[in-house]
Amino acid sequence: MKNSSMKGTSMNTHMGNIAIDSEVIAQYAGSVAMECFGVVGMAGINVKDGLVKLLKMDSMTRGINVAIKNNKLILNFHIIVAYGVSILAVSDNLISNVKYKVEEFTGIEIEKINIFVEGVRVID
């Protein structure tokens, strides 16, 4: 069992305390983002050599940072987009989908979603 200093957020309800690990939020947010048109996947950046690579589904959460400030969520997505799409349209779509679905899923308000486009891929 994890200790009580888990990275995440908790809320009190009339039934008791609910704690949500930020990894759970990142995983859900990532699966929502992957459904968005134009998003190829999450990007992992190798700090040592600066290389950007497309993360596999099981390690996708490394491309997403979840922070909690004043009981609100701040999400950072490092994404790779499809070649030829409008980055603005993809970002708008991702932000509105993630905001709606993650707030519904967690019951926690999202303060900010930051998107870092780390690369472009041609989709076969």
Coordinates of N, CA, C and O in Angstrom, one line a residue, residues 2-66:
K2 N 0.4 2.3 -0.7 CA 1.2 3.5 -0.8 C 1.1 4.3 0.5 O 0.1 4.2 1.2
N3 N 2.1 5.0 0.8 CA 2.1 5.8 2.0 C 1.2 7.1 1.8 O 0.8 7.4 0.7
S4 N 0.9 7.8 2.8 CA -0.1 8.9 2.7 C 0.5 10.1 2.0 O -0.2 11.0 1.7
S5 N 1.8 10.1 1.7 CA 2.4 11.3 1.0 C 2.3 11.1 -0.5 O 3.2 11.6 -1.2
M6 N 1.3 10.3 -0.9 CA 1.3 10.1 -2.4 C 1.1 11.4 -3.2 O 0.5 12.3 -2.7
K7 N 1.7 11.4 -4.4 CA 1.5 12.5 -5.2 C 0.1 12.4 -5.8 O -0.2 11.5 -6.6
G8 N -0.7 13.4 -5.5 CA -2.0 13.3 -6.0 C -2.9 14.3 -5.3 O -2.4 15.3 -4.8
T9 N -4.2 14.1 -5.3 CA -5.1 15.0 -4.7 C -6.1 14.2 -3.9 O -6.4 13.1 -4.2
S10 N -6.6 14.9 -2.9 CA -7.7 14.2 -2.2 C -8.8 15.2 -1.9 O -8.6 16.4 -1.9
M11 N -10.0 14.6 -1.7 CA -11.1 15.5 -1.4 C -12.0 14.8 -0.3 O -11.9 13.6 -0.2
N12 N -12.6 15.6 0.5 CA -13.5 15.0 1.5 C -14.9 15.0 1.1 O -15.4 16.0 0.5
T13 N -15.6 13.9 1.3 CA -17.0 13.8 1.0 C -17.7 13.4 2.2 O -17.1 13.1 3.3
H14 N -19.0 13.4 2.2 CA -19.8 13.0 3.4 C -19.5 11.6 3.8 O -19.7 11.2 4.9
M15 N -19.0 10.8 2.8 CA -18.7 9.4 3.1 C -17.3 9.1 3.6 O -17.0 8.1 4.2
G16 N -16.4 10.1 3.4 CA -15.0 9.9 3.8 C -14.1 10.6 2.8 O -14.5 11.5 2.1
N17 N -12.9 10.2 2.8 CA -11.8 10.9 2.0 C -11.6 10.1 0.7 O -11.5 8.9 0.7
I18 N -11.4 10.8 -0.4 CA -11.1 10.2 -1.7 C -9.8 10.7 -2.1 O -9.6 12.0 -2.2
A19 N -8.8 9.9 -2.4 CA -7.5 10.3 -2.9 C -7.3 9.8 -4.3 O -7.6 8.6 -4.5
I20 N -6.9 10.6 -5.1 CA -6.6 10.2 -6.5 C -5.1 10.5 -6.8 O -4.7 11.6 -6.7
D21 N -4.5 9.4 -7.2 CA -3.0 9.5 -7.6 C -2.9 10.2 -8.9 O -3.7 10.0 -9.8
S22 N -1.9 11.1 -9.0 CA -1.8 11.9 -10.2 C -1.5 11.0 -11.4 O -1.8 11.4 -12.5
E23 N -0.9 9.9 -11.2 CA -0.7 8.9 -12.3 C -2.0 8.5 -12.9 O -2.1 8.3 -14.1
V24 N -3.0 8.3 -12.1 CA -4.3 7.9 -12.6 C -4.9 9.0 -13.5 O -5.4 8.7 -14.5
I25 N -4.7 10.2 -13.0 CA -5.2 11.4 -13.7 C -4.5 11.5 -15.1 O -5.1 11.7 -16.1
A26 N -3.2 11.3 -15.0 CA -2.3 11.4 -16.2 C -2.7 10.3 -17.2 O -2.8 10.6 -18.4
Q27 N -3.0 9.1 -16.7 CA -3.4 8.0 -17.6 C -4.7 8.3 -18.3 O -4.8 8.1 -19.5
Y28 N -5.7 8.7 -17.5 CA -7.0 9.0 -18.1 C -6.9 10.2 -19.1 O -7.4 10.1 -20.2
A29 N -6.2 11.3 -18.7 CA -6.0 12.4 -19.6 C -5.3 12.0 -20.9 O -5.7 12.5 -22.0
G30 N -4.3 11.1 -20.8 CA -3.6 10.7 -21.9 C -4.5 9.9 -22.9 O -4.4 10.0 -24.1
S31 N -5.4 9.0 -22.3 CA -6.3 8.2 -23.2 C -7.3 9.1 -23.9 O -7.6 8.9 -25.1
V32 N -7.7 10.2 -23.2 CA -8.6 11.2 -23.8 C -7.9 11.9 -25.0 O -8.4 12.1 -26.1
A33 N -6.6 12.3 -24.7 CA -5.9 13.1 -25.7 C -5.6 12.2 -26.9 O -5.6 12.7 -28.0
M34 N -5.4 10.9 -26.7 CA -5.1 10.0 -27.9 C -6.3 9.9 -28.8 O -6.1 9.6 -30.0
E35 N -7.5 10.2 -28.3 CA -8.7 10.1 -29.1 C -8.9 11.3 -30.0 O -9.7 11.4 -30.9
C36 N -8.1 12.4 -29.7 CA -8.3 13.6 -30.4 C -7.6 13.6 -31.8 O -6.5 13.1 -31.9
F37 N -8.3 14.1 -32.7 CA -7.8 14.2 -34.1 C -6.5 14.9 -34.2 O -6.4 16.0 -33.6
G38 N -5.6 14.4 -34.9 CA -4.3 15.1 -35.1 C -3.2 14.8 -34.1 O -2.1 15.1 -34.3
V39 N -3.6 14.1 -33.0 CA -2.6 13.8 -31.9 C -2.1 12.4 -32.3 O -2.8 11.4 -32.3
V40 N -0.8 12.3 -32.6 CA -0.1 11.0 -32.9 C 0.2 10.3 -31.6 O 0.0 9.1 -31.5
G41 N 0.6 11.1 -30.6 CA 0.9 10.4 -29.3 C 1.6 11.4 -28.4 O 1.8 12.6 -28.7
M42 N 2.0 10.9 -27.2 CA 2.8 11.7 -26.3 C 4.3 11.6 -26.6 O 4.7 10.6 -27.1
A43 N 5.0 12.6 -26.2 CA 6.4 12.7 -26.5 C 7.2 12.5 -25.3 O 6.9 13.1 -24.2
G44 N 8.3 11.7 -25.4 CA 9.2 11.6 -24.3 C 10.5 12.3 -24.7 O 11.0 12.1 -25.9
I45 N 11.1 13.1 -23.9 CA 12.3 13.8 -24.2 C 13.4 13.3 -23.4 O 13.4 13.3 -22.2
N46 N 14.5 12.8 -24.1 CA 15.7 12.4 -23.4 C 16.5 13.6 -23.0 O 17.0 14.3 -23.9
V47 N 16.6 13.9 -21.7 CA 17.2 15.1 -21.3 C 18.7 15.1 -21.7 O 19.2 16.2 -22.0
K48 N 19.3 14.0 -21.7 CA 20.8 13.9 -21.9 C 21.1 14.4 -23.4 O 22.0 15.2 -23.6
D49 N 20.4 13.8 -24.4 CA 20.7 14.1 -25.7 C 19.7 15.0 -26.5 O 19.8 15.3 -27.6
G50 N 18.6 15.3 -25.7 CA 17.6 16.2 -26.3 C 16.7 15.5 -27.4 O 15.9 16.2 -28.0
L51 N 16.8 14.2 -27.5 CA 16.0 13.5 -28.5 C 14.6 13.4 -28.1 O 14.3 13.1 -26.9
V52 N 13.6 13.5 -29.0 CA 12.2 13.4 -28.8 C 11.8 12.1 -29.4 O 12.1 11.8 -30.5
K53 N 11.1 11.2 -28.6 CA 10.6 10.0 -29.2 C 9.1 9.8 -28.8 O 8.6 10.3 -27.8
L54 N 8.4 9.1 -29.7 CA 7.0 8.8 -29.5 C 6.9 7.7 -28.4 O 7.5 6.7 -28.5
L55 N 6.2 8.0 -27.3 CA 6.1 7.1 -26.2 C 5.0 6.0 -26.6 O 4.0 6.3 -27.2
K56 N 5.3 4.8 -26.2 CA 4.4 3.7 -26.4 C 3.2 3.9 -25.4 O 3.3 4.6 -24.4
M57 N 2.1 3.2 -25.7 CA 0.9 3.4 -24.9 C 1.1 3.2 -23.4 O 0.6 3.9 -22.6
D58 N 2.0 2.2 -23.1 CA 2.1 1.9 -21.6 C 3.0 2.8 -20.9 O 3.1 2.8 -19.7
S59 N 3.8 3.7 -21.6 CA 4.6 4.7 -20.9 C 4.2 6.1 -21.3 O 4.9 7.0 -21.1
M60 N 3.0 6.2 -21.9 CA 2.5 7.5 -22.3 C 2.4 8.6 -21.2 O 2.6 9.7 -21.5
T61 N 2.2 8.2 -20.0 CA 2.1 9.2 -18.9 C 3.3 9.9 -18.7 O 3.3 11.0 -18.0
R62 N 4.5 9.5 -19.2 CA 5.7 10.2 -19.0 C 5.7 11.5 -19.8 O 6.4 12.4 -19.6
G63 N 4.8 11.6 -20.8 CA 4.6 12.8 -21.6 C 3.6 13.8 -21.0 O 3.2 14.8 -21.6
I64 N 3.1 13.5 -19.8 CA 2.0 14.3 -19.2 C 2.4 14.6 -17.8 O 2.7 13.7 -17.0
N65 N 2.4 15.9 -17.4 CA 2.6 16.3 -16.0 C 1.3 16.7 -15.4 O 0.6 17.5 -16.0
V66 N 1.1 16.2 -14.2 CA -0.1 16.6 -13.5 C 0.3 17.4 -12.2 O 1.1 16.8 -11.4

